[in-house]
Amino acid sequence: LYSVEQKDFLHISDFDKDTIMKILDRAAEVKALLKSGDRTFQPFKGKTMAMIFTKPSMRTRVSFETGFFLLGGHAIYLGPDDIQMGKREETRDIARVLSRYNDIIMARVFAHQDILDLAKYASVPVVNGLTDYNHPCQIMADALTIAEHVRLEGPRSIVYVGDGNNIVHSWLLLAAVVPLHFVCACPEGFEPHRETVEKAIAAGISIEITHDVAGAVRGADVVYSDVWASMGQKEEAATRKHKFQGFQVNEVLMELAGPNAFFMHCLPAERGVEVTDGVMEAPNSIVFPQAENRMHAQNAIMLHLFGL
Ligand code: CP
Ligand code: NVA
């Protein structure tokens, strides 16, 4: 059915447009079913998922665990102190042992190589729950949210304001598959990886990396923000705060974007730093429907990986 069969969900660009759109359609379908209160759809019955976290999490942990349970399965949380990947035991050993107990592995790690190693040695599907490089489940949820509020395909612009980080890389990798106009307005020295930008450009889509935040947000359909210091960079928070002056999404910036612009943030947000309280609470802020969609997007991703 699908042009490329992938065992794992590591990068959005590992899939073709048709597959990504089918996963998003499925997410909407299963979301509607779950929201209707129907609990009879139990495709994960008898399945277990191991969830490895080497970083903190609220949304990823709860949305995966709840989503897997609601569809009939059982999820096991392995926190930073439990298996101590790479310290207590080598990643390749963990991958092979967990594959013998579980039907699927989800992992949130620091180095991107760790998720690649897990996928290489696991005999079951591995889902990327964020690495220092990317966050594909988040951007699938974001795409679902945009499709619900604006429309995903066609001319529209998603303007990200802040650090050229893991969120930006996943946006670029989505844009490499589903044509959309993506703009990243970041301070100098905080641009996304050149190779990832080039990959998106090579796919023929319109990408802009700019330092002019005011120019970038004008007429945006979505203004998107994330923390200035990601997990693992918290000791840089003070210097980053200084360097990111002018990149706060506030009422003035949203005014420039125009009355039709939605505000999105992957959360957790630091109110008063990268975004103001007023922007977070404004009627056009869709951060909570966006967070909710994590569960629905991930359920559909796992259904796809299981061939269900
Ligand atoms: N957006 C997101 O991944 O949130 P958590 O870090 O809480 O999982
Ligand atoms: N860029 C952030 C995203 C958190 C969901 C981080 O990596 O900490």
XYZ file of C-alpha atoms and ligand atoms in Angstrom:
324
model
C 0.000 0.000 0.000
C 2.703 2.448 0.985
C 5.626 3.241 -1.281
C 8.291 2.814 1.390
C 7.884 0.375 4.246
C 9.538 1.674 7.399
C 9.866 -0.328 10.565
C 10.389 2.800 12.691
C 9.125 6.357 13.051
C 12.317 8.393 13.395
C 12.014 11.278 10.900
C 8.922 12.501 9.042
C 10.952 12.583 5.813
C 11.424 8.789 5.963
C 7.829 8.618 4.666
C 6.240 9.884 1.487
C 3.494 12.479 1.354
C 0.793 9.921 0.757
C 1.722 7.997 3.910
C 1.969 11.112 6.069
C -1.445 12.311 4.872
C -2.947 8.857 5.493
C -1.558 8.837 9.051
C -3.053 12.306 9.654
C -6.436 11.210 8.267
C -6.353 8.156 10.500
C -5.482 10.347 13.482
C -8.581 12.468 12.845
C -10.734 9.350 12.455
C -9.540 7.658 15.683
C -9.696 10.996 17.512
C -13.380 11.359 16.580
C -14.056 7.821 17.770
C -12.308 8.318 21.129
C -13.953 11.710 21.646
C -17.355 10.157 21.060
C -16.663 8.027 24.127
C -16.413 4.822 22.118
C -13.895 2.469 23.749
C -14.580 -0.583 21.624
C -11.690 -0.012 19.192
C -8.915 -2.043 20.851
C -6.302 -2.690 18.148
C -3.408 -2.731 20.659
C -5.048 -5.417 22.823
C -2.395 -7.858 24.007
C 0.439 -5.507 23.016
C 2.979 -3.813 25.256
C 5.117 -0.741 24.684
C 8.395 0.132 26.421
C 8.877 3.882 26.832
C 12.460 5.018 27.458
C 12.958 8.533 28.823
C 16.421 9.980 29.419
C 14.893 13.486 29.689
C 11.850 14.880 31.528
C 8.417 14.852 29.904
C 4.773 15.525 30.574
C 2.968 15.460 27.210
C 5.004 12.721 25.567
C 4.824 10.354 28.495
C 1.149 10.856 29.255
C -0.071 10.980 25.641
C 1.777 7.807 24.661
C 0.807 5.913 27.800
C -2.828 6.998 27.722
C -3.168 6.577 23.971
C -1.726 3.074 24.039
C -4.003 2.114 26.929
C -7.148 3.562 25.332
C -6.528 1.389 22.266
C -6.183 -1.711 24.426
C -2.437 -1.950 25.109
C -0.144 -1.642 28.106
C 2.752 0.863 28.317
C 5.788 0.628 30.584
C 7.528 3.829 31.685
C 11.318 3.596 32.011
C 12.591 6.883 33.458
C 16.084 8.361 33.414
C 17.177 6.392 36.518
C 15.703 3.051 35.510
C 17.694 1.582 32.652
C 20.311 4.348 32.329
C 20.836 3.804 28.637
C 24.503 3.878 27.684
C 25.618 3.962 31.325
C 24.283 0.862 33.059
C 23.923 -0.960 29.794
C 24.724 -0.460 26.123
C 21.960 0.845 23.891
C 22.268 -2.088 21.481
C 21.740 -4.576 24.339
C 18.733 -2.662 25.644
C 17.210 -2.622 22.147
C 17.492 -6.372 21.768
C 16.224 -7.226 25.263
C 13.230 -4.857 25.111
C 12.326 -6.252 21.675
C 11.868 -9.660 23.288
C 9.316 -8.366 25.812
C 7.545 -5.630 23.884
C 5.788 -5.018 20.590
C 7.035 -1.445 20.215
C 9.603 0.903 21.794
C 9.221 4.658 22.205
C 12.261 6.660 23.292
C 13.191 10.226 24.249
C 16.954 10.681 24.248
C 19.706 13.290 24.034
C 21.974 12.226 21.138
C 20.143 11.451 17.908
C 22.563 8.577 17.339
C 20.981 6.825 20.348
C 17.587 6.580 18.629
C 19.268 5.405 15.422
C 21.098 2.706 17.413
C 17.918 1.636 19.177
C 16.150 1.312 15.829
C 19.049 -0.552 14.277
C 19.212 -3.211 16.986
C 15.518 -3.467 17.914
C 13.470 -6.016 16.030
C 10.259 -4.128 16.867
C 9.243 -0.610 15.717
C 10.996 2.313 17.432
C 9.233 5.673 17.729
C 11.195 8.879 18.256
C 9.759 10.797 21.228
C 12.293 13.662 20.792
C 16.047 13.827 20.418
C 18.426 16.800 20.432
C 17.980 16.772 16.645
C 14.222 16.368 16.041
C 10.713 15.794 17.436
C 8.626 14.160 14.679
C 5.601 13.155 16.816
C 5.197 16.769 17.895
C 5.166 18.067 14.340
C 2.689 15.357 13.242
C 0.394 16.591 16.038
C 0.998 20.173 14.897
C 0.149 19.265 11.301
C -3.095 17.661 12.501
C -3.897 20.802 14.498
C -3.207 23.087 11.534
C -5.332 20.882 9.284
C -8.181 21.267 11.799
C -7.846 25.047 12.089
C -6.509 26.318 8.779
C -5.887 23.545 6.224
C -2.541 21.850 5.870
C -1.847 21.990 2.157
C -1.943 25.005 -0.095
C -0.504 28.455 0.363
C -0.146 29.227 4.016
C 2.771 30.199 6.119
C 4.009 28.792 9.348
C 6.387 31.212 10.983
C 8.514 29.830 13.763
C 10.166 32.402 16.032
C 13.135 31.443 18.218
C 15.889 28.848 18.343
C 16.637 26.783 15.214
C 16.258 23.588 17.254
C 14.752 20.066 17.139
C 11.258 21.475 16.511
C 12.519 23.432 13.493
C 14.293 20.378 12.086
C 11.073 18.382 12.192
C 9.169 21.239 10.544
C 11.774 21.299 7.773
C 11.520 17.531 7.354
C 7.712 17.747 7.173
C 8.007 20.547 4.627
C 10.326 18.313 2.589
C 7.371 15.924 2.192
C 4.191 18.023 2.405
C 4.570 21.325 0.551
C 4.088 24.230 2.932
C 5.736 27.599 3.370
C 7.883 27.455 6.493
C 9.798 30.406 7.885
C 12.255 30.261 10.777
C 13.080 33.627 12.323
C 16.018 33.111 14.673
C 18.889 35.145 16.098
C 22.236 34.942 14.315
C 24.160 31.869 15.379
C 20.965 29.915 16.202
C 20.034 28.762 12.704
C 18.863 25.182 12.069
C 21.332 22.622 10.678
C 22.404 23.547 7.175
C 22.001 20.002 5.824
C 18.408 19.794 7.016
C 17.603 23.174 5.466
C 19.201 21.996 2.217
C 17.187 18.786 2.286
C 13.972 20.793 2.512
C 15.081 23.174 -0.226
C 16.101 20.253 -2.461
C 12.530 18.962 -2.157
C 11.504 22.159 -3.924
C 9.523 23.733 -1.153
C 9.657 27.300 0.035
C 11.722 27.738 3.141
C 13.052 30.915 4.612
C 15.603 31.302 7.375
C 15.734 34.899 8.504
C 16.841 37.149 11.367
C 14.083 39.676 10.630
C 11.302 38.590 12.954
C 8.945 41.511 12.255
C 9.159 40.967 8.487
C 8.724 37.221 8.907
C 5.477 37.241 10.886
C 3.542 39.650 8.638
C 0.516 37.781 7.262
C 1.456 34.470 8.911
C -1.223 31.826 9.310
C 0.585 30.412 12.319
C 3.169 31.950 14.627
C 4.996 29.173 16.451
C 7.281 29.420 19.466
C 9.411 27.107 21.613
C 11.719 27.548 24.607
C 14.988 29.385 23.999
C 16.967 26.838 26.025
C 15.999 23.230 25.298
C 16.475 20.260 27.614
C 20.216 19.802 28.020
C 20.868 23.542 27.452
C 19.422 24.916 30.662
C 22.831 26.204 31.851
C 22.860 28.441 28.742
C 19.466 29.928 29.670
C 20.827 33.279 30.882
C 23.073 33.942 27.861
C 20.356 32.779 25.507
C 17.852 35.160 27.124
C 20.196 37.972 26.266
C 20.857 36.818 22.686
C 17.155 36.157 21.947
C 16.001 39.683 22.825
C 13.519 40.751 20.137
C 12.404 37.148 19.510
C 9.681 37.036 22.156
C 6.242 36.340 20.747
C 4.229 39.123 22.361
C 1.105 41.138 21.604
C 3.022 43.558 19.343
C 4.364 40.703 17.209
C 0.952 39.011 16.992
C -0.512 42.367 15.930
C 1.997 42.434 13.066
C 1.032 38.881 12.107
C -2.567 40.020 11.710
C -5.991 39.055 13.066
C -6.115 35.646 11.375
C -2.855 34.320 12.795
C -3.008 31.416 15.225
C -0.427 30.991 17.973
C 1.160 27.581 18.570
C 3.791 26.314 21.030
C 4.881 22.712 21.580
C 4.981 23.341 25.370
C 6.279 23.486 28.046
C 6.297 27.294 27.708
C 8.190 29.784 29.813
C 5.675 32.585 30.023
C 7.368 35.982 30.045
C 10.433 34.603 28.242
C 9.799 33.321 24.687
C 6.064 34.120 24.841
C 3.906 36.446 26.925
C 1.092 35.295 29.143
C -1.299 37.381 27.020
C -0.381 35.558 23.797
C -0.687 32.153 25.482
C -4.174 33.028 26.782
C -5.470 34.865 23.687
C -8.479 33.382 21.818
C -6.320 32.569 18.782
C -3.871 30.523 20.888
C -4.355 26.844 20.001
C -1.653 25.427 22.272
C -4.027 23.117 24.182
C -5.775 21.528 21.182
C -2.231 21.172 19.838
C -1.099 19.340 22.990
C -4.202 17.129 22.881
C -3.388 16.105 19.328
C -0.115 14.538 20.434
C -2.085 11.500 21.559
C -4.148 11.206 18.386
C -1.215 11.699 16.017
C 0.847 9.113 17.908
C -1.973 6.571 18.008
C -2.190 6.837 14.214
C 1.604 6.568 13.839
C 1.616 3.365 15.911
C -1.355 1.929 14.002
C 0.592 2.550 10.805
C 3.767 0.908 12.150
C 1.773 -2.146 13.246
C 0.104 -2.287 9.828
C -3.287 -1.998 11.546
N 5.919 18.929 23.780
C 6.473 17.932 24.494
O 7.124 17.027 23.956
O 6.244 18.006 25.833
P 6.936 17.131 26.969
O 8.402 17.528 26.981
O 6.239 17.483 28.231
O 6.799 15.677 26.609
N 13.024 22.207 22.094
C 12.431 21.681 23.298
C 11.171 20.952 22.984
C 10.439 20.397 24.174
C 9.207 19.636 23.810
C 13.436 20.763 23.990
O 14.106 19.992 23.307
O 13.567 20.850 25.208
